[in-house]
Amino acid sequence: MNVHMREDMSLHSMRADDGIAKGEELLKVDNISLSFGGVKAITDISFDIRKGEIRAIIGPNGAGKTSMLNVINGFYYPQEGTITFRGKRRRRVRPHETAREGIARTFQNIALFKGMSTLDNIMTGRITLQKRNMFWHGLWTGPAEREEIEHREAVERIIDFLEIEHIRKTPVGRLPYGLQKRVELGRALAAEPALLLLDEPMAGMNLEEKEDMSRFILDVNQQYGTTIALIEHDMGVVMDLSDRVVVLDYGKKIGDGTPDEVRNNQDVIDAYLGVPHEEA
Amino acid sequence: MPSTVQAGANAPETFPQYLLLNAERHASRTAMRHKDNGIWKSWTWAEMADEIRAFSMGLAAIGLKKGDKVAIVGHNRPRLYWAFAAVQALGAVPVPVYADSVAEEMTYVLDHAGVHFAVCQDQEQVDKLLSITDKLKDLHQIVYDETRGLRDYDHTNLHSIDAIEQAGRDLVAEKGDADWKKGIADTRGDDIAVMLYTSGTTGKPKGVMLSFDNLVISARNGNTFDNLTKDDTVLAYLPLAWVGDHVFTYAQAYVAGYSVCCPESPETVDSDRREIAPSYFFAPPRVFENLLTAVLVRMEDAGKTKKRMFDYFMAHARRVGEPILNGETVSFADRFKYWLGELLVYGPLKNRMGFTRMRVGYTAGEAIGPEIFRFYRSLGLNLKQLYGQTEASVYITAQPDGEIRADTVGRPSPDVEIRIEESGEVMYRSPGVFVGYYRNDEATRETKTNDNWVHTGDAGFFDHEGHLKIIDRAKDVGKLNDGSLFAPKYIENKLKFFPNVKEAVAFGDGRDFCAVFLNIDLTSVGSWAERNNVSYASYQELAQHAQVYAMMEEHVRQVNEDLASEEMMAGSQIARFLVLHKELDADDGELTRTQKVRRSFIAERYAPLIDALYDGSTEKYVDTEVTFEDGRKGKISATVQIRDMERLPVTGGHKEAAE
């Protein structure tokens, strides 16, 4: 009999379950402050991300959103404050360690390997999940071969999921921008993340591409239960997609709550309508 | 009704019966392939019959019964093809609909057909149906293939095919399939097999009812005509709702027992065809045109050596390729050079296009440009033309091997009688002639006479070899005011051969002269612009670019030269033309879903432009409403330029044809 591979097979086949129930706290940042020399990028910010939700971080230009994302994935280390991920307080880590812990991200300005095909780019997302060492993979036989087939299968499910079969073998440098963004999302998904960070996933897209991307983000969240934190400028998209929104302005948190709460928050309205900033 | 089931006493009369037979006689041969997750998976006839049995019994368990109509909505996927046989096994009638039609178009068809069940491909189609359920009072149950995104939907009347098949398997385990098999034995040749809605070049779509006899006999004749056997392979990529797909990838496959391959997605068809290399291939001219355009564009970008090699051997192929294919006498030197060309150019090219194993190829649906046709023939591909209709279960005429002409559609197919009316209209009678239009007796009477002759609506004539030539739609052939013949499609096809011209619409009936709208081909003209440093921000800007106009003017001049050499057509040389500021689009109703031009609709929509063509103005400002893919509407406006063309005197000695 032919075994029909199911498409809703969980992406999270290789990562151990962390025992955190849906809706419970997955990541928590407490009183984080980050400065570069004399410039304070983030001042005393606290918020949490619950398992299974879509959490948006918004704010005007220079509000510290990307810095916040960089702190979460370990690229920056804050001078003050603590980060708790999966119930464990985090010490100073390097980005590849957070990747191993299950945090994957995409970038504001696409960071793919331009000369490599879509398939190869997404395969690189599996690197943290590789069990055999370089020696075995160099031989590419026996266990390494079996493992590669497993990874390839996982990647093919992602390709199917993101509807990019037709560009499987195309070098990504040749793809239009919207598709490159999708490939980047695919690479992040390939790491089977517990927490997926998206830095402006819709930047520079036209309306149709935005609608597609929104649908993929919702599908990832619903189908695989992946927790997502995203930065986005398009207010319509943010309000439609996210369960909860945290609003930053000049490195400070000025609002936190459901899209409706945030929309009616006077501080947020002021920040976006450009009420003159008073020095603290 | 004609009923000429001649093969054997207990030859199957219906597709479910053929399914059971094939599951026995071809048990371990491949019936279907599907590329999924990057790998081709296959089902043998026995496995497929098993799947279909589970599917069918599962459908019966949720209430599908004899006579019910079942909509099938989606692209070419194995389970949607299985749905046909699963539904037919219960005596119910499948009604495939175009997957890319918007909700309103679909409402009309589904409501008219009175569908009770719907089998959908995915969430997109389920959403579309759910949005119109309040208008479809008969629709009880929706079944879907891909589960993605549908997990949280209310599943009271919504089922995954997985669940349906599981229920079916449980039933087989519990009480066996004797009743189901008896149901299949009870299906008869004159039962309605399928209802296919015609795409509706004019007016509302009509539901063509075809019986098992119609399809089985036509398929059997078709298979005999082209020697199609269980060893053949086809690629299923055309819309399920189109009669061509239904006959080539369902009817003929069941009768002959050959295997059908479903591509991964509509976007991957080209690479999937390369991997499968079908032995029997069918495509509307547009597909061949697009392939040729893609090849020519790539050759423009190729290195000098490659380009020269391509040009050299293609010129040789044009000279001797067709004679060799037709088995005519060709000198040894030419044959050797052709063999070398096969090694260096033709072979790789065919491989690239996925035609390496193509034994029989057909094009139909519209006239193909003779140059395009010859291009493929000269490569040694047995590409033939066929003339058919939904109402005829496809086959009316087809070209036998070795009698291929670029400008005819061949001899009457087996068992088909043809006569030409005084008006020039072609009429036919065959075992494939449809039962009638569903719930539309008036249209049935208009189309089909009491003794089963059917009006095709096409004008044509038989040439001296007994081949049928179709000029145009009977109602489209007209006359210019000076009395000369005006066959718009003839002129349009000449223009469309230029890779830079995507679409052309000619006007002239009852007018003083012939004038045309042109659509540029963005792939081809875009590539030209890139090579020539012509910058543009939008389709509209490129279309109105002065250099593009100059290029189009040259194309029109060549067509006029061509027309001037033909006595009949010289009068309808193009006097004025313009390049449209937007691409003709099915979403705006300008093309049918099978991408044919809807002439009258365009004439109405662009009336100001047509007036401008005939009142002598040199440019015209227009506002055009457009529909985006998500259904929203917008407006684009432009000032379109109009060019005058010189009409040439008739060449070749016949001066008096036009004044």
CSV table of N, CA and C in Angstrom, one decimal, chain B residues 63-194:
chain,number,residue,atom,x,y,z
B,63,GLY,N,-24.2,9.7,2.6
B,63,GLY,CA,-25.5,10.0,2.0
B,63,GLY,C,-25.5,10.3,0.5
B,64,LEU,N,-24.3,10.0,-0.2
B,64,LEU,CA,-24.4,10.2,-1.7
B,64,LEU,C,-25.1,9.1,-2.3
B,65,LYS,N,-26.1,9.4,-3.2
B,65,LYS,CA,-26.9,8.4,-3.8
B,65,LYS,C,-27.0,8.6,-5.3
B,66,LYS,N,-27.6,7.6,-6.0
B,66,LYS,CA,-27.8,7.6,-7.4
B,66,LYS,C,-28.4,8.9,-7.8
B,67,GLY,N,-27.9,9.5,-8.9
B,67,GLY,CA,-28.6,10.7,-9.5
B,67,GLY,C,-28.1,12.0,-8.9
B,68,ASP,N,-27.4,12.0,-7.7
B,68,ASP,CA,-26.9,13.2,-7.1
B,68,ASP,C,-25.8,13.8,-8.0
B,69,LYS,N,-25.7,15.1,-7.9
B,69,LYS,CA,-24.6,15.8,-8.7
B,69,LYS,C,-23.5,16.2,-7.7
B,70,VAL,N,-22.3,16.0,-8.1
B,70,VAL,CA,-21.1,16.2,-7.2
B,70,VAL,C,-20.2,17.2,-7.9
B,71,ALA,N,-20.0,18.3,-7.3
B,71,ALA,CA,-19.0,19.3,-7.9
B,71,ALA,C,-17.6,18.8,-7.6
B,72,ILE,N,-16.7,19.0,-8.5
B,72,ILE,CA,-15.3,18.6,-8.3
B,72,ILE,C,-14.5,19.9,-8.6
B,73,VAL,N,-13.9,20.5,-7.6
B,73,VAL,CA,-13.2,21.8,-7.7
B,73,VAL,C,-11.8,21.7,-7.3
B,74,GLY,N,-10.9,21.9,-8.2
B,74,GLY,CA,-9.5,21.9,-7.9
B,74,GLY,C,-8.6,21.7,-9.1
B,75,HIS,N,-7.3,21.6,-8.8
B,75,HIS,CA,-6.3,21.3,-9.9
B,75,HIS,C,-6.1,19.8,-10.0
B,76,ASN,N,-5.2,19.4,-10.8
B,76,ASN,CA,-5.1,18.0,-11.2
B,76,ASN,C,-4.4,17.2,-10.1
B,77,ARG,N,-5.2,16.6,-9.2
B,77,ARG,CA,-4.6,15.8,-8.2
B,77,ARG,C,-5.2,14.4,-8.2
B,78,PRO,N,-4.5,13.4,-7.8
B,78,PRO,CA,-5.0,12.0,-7.9
B,78,PRO,C,-6.4,11.9,-7.3
B,79,ARG,N,-6.6,12.4,-6.1
B,79,ARG,CA,-7.8,12.2,-5.4
B,79,ARG,C,-9.0,12.8,-6.1
B,80,LEU,N,-8.8,13.9,-6.8
B,80,LEU,CA,-9.9,14.5,-7.6
B,80,LEU,C,-10.2,13.7,-8.8
B,81,TYR,N,-9.2,13.0,-9.4
B,81,TYR,CA,-9.5,12.1,-10.5
B,81,TYR,C,-10.2,10.9,-9.9
B,82,TRP,N,-9.8,10.4,-8.7
B,82,TRP,CA,-10.5,9.3,-8.2
B,82,TRP,C,-12.0,9.6,-7.9
B,83,ALA,N,-12.2,10.9,-7.5
B,83,ALA,CA,-13.6,11.3,-7.2
B,83,ALA,C,-14.5,11.0,-8.4
B,84,PHE,N,-14.0,11.1,-9.6
B,84,PHE,CA,-14.9,10.8,-10.8
B,84,PHE,C,-15.4,9.4,-10.7
B,85,ALA,N,-14.5,8.5,-10.6
B,85,ALA,CA,-14.9,7.1,-10.6
B,85,ALA,C,-15.7,6.7,-9.3
B,86,ALA,N,-15.3,7.3,-8.2
B,86,ALA,CA,-15.9,7.0,-6.9
B,86,ALA,C,-17.4,7.5,-7.0
B,87,VAL,N,-17.6,8.6,-7.6
B,87,VAL,CA,-19.0,9.1,-7.7
B,87,VAL,C,-19.8,8.3,-8.7
B,88,GLN,N,-19.1,8.0,-9.9
B,88,GLN,CA,-19.8,7.3,-10.9
B,88,GLN,C,-20.2,5.9,-10.5
B,89,ALA,N,-19.4,5.3,-9.6
B,89,ALA,CA,-19.7,4.0,-9.1
B,89,ALA,C,-21.0,3.9,-8.4
B,90,LEU,N,-21.4,5.0,-7.8
B,90,LEU,CA,-22.7,5.1,-7.1
B,90,LEU,C,-23.8,5.5,-7.9
B,91,GLY,N,-23.6,5.8,-9.2
B,91,GLY,CA,-24.6,6.2,-10.1
B,91,GLY,C,-24.9,7.7,-10.0
B,92,ALA,N,-24.0,8.4,-9.3
B,92,ALA,CA,-24.1,9.9,-9.2
B,92,ALA,C,-23.3,10.5,-10.3
B,93,VAL,N,-23.5,11.8,-10.5
B,93,VAL,CA,-22.8,12.4,-11.7
B,93,VAL,C,-21.8,13.5,-11.3
B,94,PRO,N,-20.6,13.4,-11.6
B,94,PRO,CA,-19.6,14.4,-11.3
B,94,PRO,C,-19.7,15.6,-12.2
B,95,VAL,N,-19.5,16.8,-11.6
B,95,VAL,CA,-19.6,18.0,-12.4
B,95,VAL,C,-18.3,18.8,-12.0
B,96,PRO,N,-17.2,18.6,-12.8
B,96,PRO,CA,-16.0,19.4,-12.6
B,96,PRO,C,-16.2,20.9,-12.9
B,97,VAL,N,-15.7,21.7,-12.1
B,97,VAL,CA,-15.7,23.2,-12.4
B,97,VAL,C,-14.3,23.8,-12.4
B,98,TYR,N,-14.2,24.9,-13.1
B,98,TYR,CA,-12.9,25.5,-13.2
B,98,TYR,C,-12.4,26.0,-11.8
B,99,ALA,N,-11.3,25.6,-11.4
B,99,ALA,CA,-10.8,25.9,-10.0
B,99,ALA,C,-10.5,27.4,-9.9
B,100,ASP,N,-10.1,28.0,-10.9
B,100,ASP,CA,-9.8,29.4,-10.7
B,100,ASP,C,-10.9,30.4,-11.0
B,101,SER,N,-12.1,29.9,-11.2
B,101,SER,CA,-13.2,30.8,-11.3
B,101,SER,C,-13.6,31.4,-10.0
B,102,VAL,N,-14.0,32.7,-10.0
B,102,VAL,CA,-14.3,33.4,-8.8
B,102,VAL,C,-15.7,32.9,-8.3
B,103,ALA,N,-16.0,33.3,-7.0
B,103,ALA,CA,-17.2,32.7,-6.4
B,103,ALA,C,-18.5,32.9,-7.2
B,104,GLU,N,-18.7,34.1,-7.8
B,104,GLU,CA,-20.0,34.3,-8.5
B,104,GLU,C,-20.1,33.4,-9.7
B,105,GLU,N,-19.0,33.3,-10.5
B,105,GLU,CA,-19.1,32.4,-11.6
B,105,GLU,C,-19.4,31.0,-11.2
B,106,MET,N,-18.8,30.6,-10.1
B,106,MET,CA,-19.0,29.2,-9.6
B,106,MET,C,-20.5,29.1,-9.1
B,107,THR,N,-21.0,30.1,-8.5
B,107,THR,CA,-22.4,30.0,-8.0
B,107,THR,C,-23.3,29.6,-9.1
B,108,TYR,N,-23.2,30.3,-10.2
B,108,TYR,CA,-24.1,30.0,-11.3
B,108,TYR,C,-24.1,28.6,-11.7
B,109,VAL,N,-22.9,28.0,-11.9
B,109,VAL,CA,-22.8,26.7,-12.4
B,109,VAL,C,-23.3,25.7,-11.4
B,110,LEU,N,-22.9,25.9,-10.1
B,110,LEU,CA,-23.2,24.9,-9.1
B,110,LEU,C,-24.7,25.0,-8.8
B,111,ASP,N,-25.3,26.2,-8.9
B,111,ASP,CA,-26.7,26.3,-8.6
B,111,ASP,C,-27.5,25.7,-9.8
B,112,HIS,N,-27.0,25.9,-11.0
B,112,HIS,CA,-27.7,25.4,-12.2
B,112,HIS,C,-27.7,23.9,-12.2
B,113,ALA,N,-26.5,23.3,-11.8
B,113,ALA,CA,-26.4,21.9,-11.8
B,113,ALA,C,-27.1,21.3,-10.6
B,114,GLY,N,-27.4,22.1,-9.6
B,114,GLY,CA,-28.0,21.6,-8.4
B,114,GLY,C,-27.2,20.6,-7.7
B,115,VAL,N,-25.9,20.9,-7.4
B,115,VAL,CA,-25.0,19.9,-6.8
B,115,VAL,C,-25.4,19.7,-5.3
B,116,HIS,N,-25.2,18.4,-4.9
B,116,HIS,CA,-25.5,18.0,-3.6
B,116,HIS,C,-24.3,17.9,-2.7
B,117,PHE,N,-23.2,17.5,-3.4
B,117,PHE,CA,-21.9,17.3,-2.7
B,117,PHE,C,-20.8,18.1,-3.5
B,118,ALA,N,-19.8,18.4,-2.8
B,118,ALA,CA,-18.6,19.0,-3.5
B,118,ALA,C,-17.3,18.4,-3.0
B,119,VAL,N,-16.4,18.1,-3.9
B,119,VAL,CA,-15.1,17.6,-3.6
B,119,VAL,C,-14.1,18.7,-3.9
B,120,CYS,N,-13.4,19.2,-2.9
B,120,CYS,CA,-12.6,20.3,-3.1
B,120,CYS,C,-11.1,20.0,-2.9
B,121,GLN,N,-10.2,20.8,-3.5
B,121,GLN,CA,-8.8,20.5,-3.3
B,121,GLN,C,-8.3,20.9,-2.0
B,122,ASP,N,-8.6,22.2,-1.6
B,122,ASP,CA,-8.0,22.7,-0.4
B,122,ASP,C,-8.8,23.8,0.2
B,123,GLN,N,-8.2,24.5,1.2
B,123,GLN,CA,-8.9,25.5,2.0
B,123,GLN,C,-9.4,26.6,1.1
B,124,GLU,N,-8.6,27.0,0.1
B,124,GLU,CA,-9.1,28.1,-0.8
B,124,GLU,C,-10.4,27.7,-1.4
B,125,GLN,N,-10.5,26.5,-1.9
B,125,GLN,CA,-11.8,26.1,-2.6
B,125,GLN,C,-12.9,25.9,-1.6
B,126,VAL,N,-12.6,25.4,-0.4
B,126,VAL,CA,-13.6,25.2,0.6
B,126,VAL,C,-14.2,26.6,1.0
B,127,ASP,N,-13.3,27.5,1.3
B,127,ASP,CA,-13.7,28.9,1.6
B,127,ASP,C,-14.6,29.5,0.6
B,128,LYS,N,-14.2,29.3,-0.7
B,128,LYS,CA,-15.0,29.8,-1.8
B,128,LYS,C,-16.4,29.2,-1.7
B,129,LEU,N,-16.5,27.9,-1.5
B,129,LEU,CA,-17.8,27.3,-1.5
B,129,LEU,C,-18.6,27.7,-0.2
B,130,LEU,N,-17.9,27.8,0.9
B,130,LEU,CA,-18.6,28.2,2.1
B,130,LEU,C,-19.2,29.6,2.0
B,131,SER,N,-18.5,30.4,1.2
B,131,SER,CA,-19.0,31.8,1.1
B,131,SER,C,-20.3,31.9,0.2
B,132,ILE,N,-20.6,30.8,-0.5
B,132,ILE,CA,-21.8,30.8,-1.3
B,132,ILE,C,-22.8,29.8,-1.0
B,133,THR,N,-22.6,29.1,0.2
B,133,THR,CA,-23.6,28.0,0.5
B,133,THR,C,-25.0,28.5,0.7
B,134,ASP,N,-25.2,29.8,1.1
B,134,ASP,CA,-26.6,30.3,1.3
B,134,ASP,C,-27.3,30.4,0.0
B,135,LYS,N,-26.5,30.4,-1.2
B,135,LYS,CA,-27.2,30.5,-2.5
B,135,LYS,C,-27.4,29.1,-3.1
B,136,LEU,N,-26.7,28.1,-2.5
B,136,LEU,CA,-26.8,26.8,-3.0
B,136,LEU,C,-27.6,25.9,-2.1
B,137,LYS,N,-28.9,25.8,-2.3
B,137,LYS,CA,-29.8,25.2,-1.4
B,137,LYS,C,-29.6,23.7,-1.4
B,138,ASP,N,-29.1,23.1,-2.5
B,138,ASP,CA,-29.0,21.6,-2.5
B,138,ASP,C,-27.7,21.1,-1.9
B,139,LEU,N,-26.7,22.0,-1.8
B,139,LEU,CA,-25.4,21.5,-1.3
B,139,LEU,C,-25.4,21.1,0.1
B,140,HIS,N,-25.2,19.8,0.4
B,140,HIS,CA,-25.2,19.2,1.7
B,140,HIS,C,-23.9,19.0,2.3
B,141,GLN,N,-23.0,18.5,1.6
B,141,GLN,CA,-21.7,18.0,2.2
B,141,GLN,C,-20.5,18.5,1.3
B,142,ILE,N,-19.5,18.9,2.0
B,142,ILE,CA,-18.2,19.3,1.3
B,142,ILE,C,-17.1,18.4,1.8
B,143,VAL,N,-16.3,17.9,0.8
B,143,VAL,CA,-15.2,17.0,1.1
B,143,VAL,C,-14.0,17.6,0.6
B,144,TYR,N,-12.9,17.5,1.3
B,144,TYR,CA,-11.7,18.2,0.9
B,144,TYR,C,-10.4,17.3,0.9
B,145,ASP,N,-9.4,17.6,0.1
B,145,ASP,CA,-8.2,16.8,0.0
B,145,ASP,C,-7.2,17.2,1.0
B,146,GLU,N,-6.7,18.5,0.8
B,146,GLU,CA,-5.6,19.0,1.6
B,146,GLU,C,-6.1,19.5,2.9
B,147,THR,N,-5.6,19.0,4.0
B,147,THR,CA,-6.2,19.4,5.3
B,147,THR,C,-5.7,20.8,5.8
B,148,ARG,N,-4.6,21.2,5.3
B,148,ARG,CA,-4.0,22.4,5.8
B,148,ARG,C,-4.9,23.6,6.0
B,149,GLY,N,-4.9,24.2,7.2
B,149,GLY,CA,-5.7,25.3,7.5
B,149,GLY,C,-7.2,25.1,7.8
B,150,LEU,N,-7.6,23.8,7.7
B,150,LEU,CA,-9.0,23.5,7.8
B,150,LEU,C,-9.3,22.8,9.2
B,151,ARG,N,-8.3,22.6,10.0
B,151,ARG,CA,-8.5,21.9,11.2
B,151,ARG,C,-9.6,22.5,12.1
B,152,ASP,N,-9.6,23.8,12.2
B,152,ASP,CA,-10.5,24.4,13.2
B,152,ASP,C,-11.9,24.7,12.6
B,153,TYR,N,-12.2,24.3,11.4
B,153,TYR,CA,-13.5,24.5,10.8
B,153,TYR,C,-14.5,23.6,11.4
B,154,ASP,N,-15.8,24.0,11.3
B,154,ASP,CA,-16.9,23.2,11.8
B,154,ASP,C,-17.1,22.0,10.8
B,155,HIS,N,-16.9,20.8,11.4
B,155,HIS,CA,-16.9,19.6,10.5
B,155,HIS,C,-18.2,18.9,10.5
B,156,THR,N,-19.3,19.6,10.8
B,156,THR,CA,-20.6,18.9,10.7
B,156,THR,C,-20.9,18.4,9.3
B,157,ASN,N,-20.7,19.3,8.3
B,157,ASN,CA,-20.9,18.9,6.9
B,157,ASN,C,-19.7,19.0,6.1
B,158,LEU,N,-18.5,18.9,6.7
B,158,LEU,CA,-17.3,19.1,6.0
B,158,LEU,C,-16.4,17.9,6.4
B,159,HIS,N,-15.8,17.2,5.4
B,159,HIS,CA,-15.1,16.0,5.7
B,159,HIS,C,-13.8,16.0,5.0
B,160,SER,N,-12.7,15.4,5.6
B,160,SER,CA,-11.5,15.3,4.8
B,160,SER,C,-11.6,13.9,4.0
B,161,ILE,N,-11.0,13.9,2.9
B,161,ILE,CA,-11.0,12.6,2.1
B,161,ILE,C,-10.4,11.5,2.9
B,162,ASP,N,-9.4,11.8,3.8
B,162,ASP,CA,-8.8,10.8,4.7
B,162,ASP,C,-9.9,10.1,5.5
B,163,ALA,N,-10.7,11.0,6.1
B,163,ALA,CA,-11.8,10.5,7.0
B,163,ALA,C,-12.8,9.7,6.2
B,164,ILE,N,-13.1,10.2,5.0
B,164,ILE,CA,-14.1,9.5,4.2
B,164,ILE,C,-13.6,8.1,3.8
B,165,GLU,N,-12.3,8.1,3.4
B,165,GLU,CA,-11.7,6.8,2.9
B,165,GLU,C,-11.6,5.8,4.1
B,166,GLN,N,-11.3,6.4,5.3
B,166,GLN,CA,-11.2,5.5,6.5
B,166,GLN,C,-12.5,4.9,6.8
B,167,ALA,N,-13.6,5.7,6.7
B,167,ALA,CA,-14.9,5.2,6.9
B,167,ALA,C,-15.2,4.1,5.9
B,168,GLY,N,-14.8,4.4,4.6
B,168,GLY,CA,-15.0,3.4,3.6
B,168,GLY,C,-14.3,2.1,3.8
B,169,ARG,N,-13.1,2.2,4.3
B,169,ARG,CA,-12.3,1.0,4.6
B,169,ARG,C,-12.9,0.2,5.7
B,170,ASP,N,-13.4,0.9,6.7
B,170,ASP,CA,-14.1,0.2,7.8
B,170,ASP,C,-15.3,-0.6,7.3
B,171,LEU,N,-16.0,0.1,6.4
B,171,LEU,CA,-17.2,-0.6,5.9
B,171,LEU,C,-16.8,-1.8,5.1
B,172,VAL,N,-15.8,-1.7,4.3
B,172,VAL,CA,-15.3,-2.9,3.5
B,172,VAL,C,-15.0,-4.0,4.5
B,173,ALA,N,-14.2,-3.7,5.6
B,173,ALA,CA,-13.8,-4.7,6.5
B,173,ALA,C,-15.0,-5.3,7.2
B,174,GLU,N,-16.0,-4.5,7.4
B,174,GLU,CA,-17.2,-4.9,8.2
B,174,GLU,C,-18.1,-5.8,7.4
B,175,LYS,N,-18.5,-5.3,6.2
B,175,LYS,CA,-19.5,-6.1,5.5
B,175,LYS,C,-19.2,-6.3,4.0
B,176,GLY,N,-17.9,-6.1,3.7
B,176,GLY,CA,-17.5,-6.4,2.3
B,176,GLY,C,-18.0,-5.4,1.3
B,177,ASP,N,-17.6,-5.6,0.0
B,177,ASP,CA,-17.9,-4.7,-1.0
B,177,ASP,C,-18.9,-5.2,-2.1
B,178,ALA,N,-19.6,-6.3,-1.7
B,178,ALA,CA,-20.5,-6.9,-2.7
B,178,ALA,C,-21.5,-5.9,-3.2
B,179,ASP,N,-22.1,-5.2,-2.3
B,179,ASP,CA,-23.2,-4.2,-2.8
B,179,ASP,C,-22.6,-3.2,-3.7
B,180,TRP,N,-21.4,-2.7,-3.3
B,180,TRP,CA,-20.7,-1.7,-4.1
B,180,TRP,C,-20.5,-2.2,-5.5
B,181,LYS,N,-20.0,-3.4,-5.6
B,181,LYS,CA,-19.7,-4.0,-6.9
B,181,LYS,C,-20.9,-4.2,-7.7
B,182,LYS,N,-22.0,-4.6,-7.0
B,182,LYS,CA,-23.3,-4.8,-7.7
B,182,LYS,C,-23.7,-3.4,-8.3
B,183,GLY,N,-23.5,-2.4,-7.5
B,183,GLY,CA,-23.9,-1.0,-8.0
B,183,GLY,C,-23.2,-0.7,-9.3
B,184,ILE,N,-21.9,-1.1,-9.4
B,184,ILE,CA,-21.1,-0.8,-10.6
B,184,ILE,C,-21.6,-1.7,-11.7
B,185,ALA,N,-21.9,-2.9,-11.4
B,185,ALA,CA,-22.5,-3.8,-12.5
B,185,ALA,C,-23.8,-3.2,-13.1
B,186,ASP,N,-24.5,-2.5,-12.2
B,186,ASP,CA,-25.8,-1.9,-12.7
B,186,ASP,C,-25.6,-0.6,-13.5
B,187,THR,N,-24.4,0.0,-13.5
B,187,THR,CA,-24.3,1.2,-14.3
B,187,THR,C,-24.4,0.8,-15.7
B,188,ARG,N,-25.0,1.7,-16.5
B,188,ARG,CA,-25.2,1.3,-17.9
B,188,ARG,C,-24.6,2.4,-18.9
B,189,GLY,N,-24.4,2.0,-20.1
B,189,GLY,CA,-23.8,2.8,-21.1
B,189,GLY,C,-24.5,4.1,-21.4
B,190,ASP,N,-25.9,4.1,-21.3
B,190,ASP,CA,-26.6,5.3,-21.6
B,190,ASP,C,-26.9,6.2,-20.4
B,191,ASP,N,-26.3,5.8,-19.2
B,191,ASP,CA,-26.4,6.7,-18.0
B,191,ASP,C,-25.6,7.9,-18.3
B,192,ILE,N,-25.9,9.0,-17.6
B,192,ILE,CA,-25.1,10.2,-17.8
B,192,ILE,C,-23.8,10.0,-17.0
B,193,ALA,N,-22.7,10.2,-17.7
B,193,ALA,CA,-21.4,9.9,-17.0
B,193,ALA,C,-20.9,11.2,-16.3
B,194,VAL,N,-21.0,12.3,-17.0
B,194,VAL,CA,-20.4,13.6,-16.5
B,194,VAL,C,-21.2,14.8,-17.1
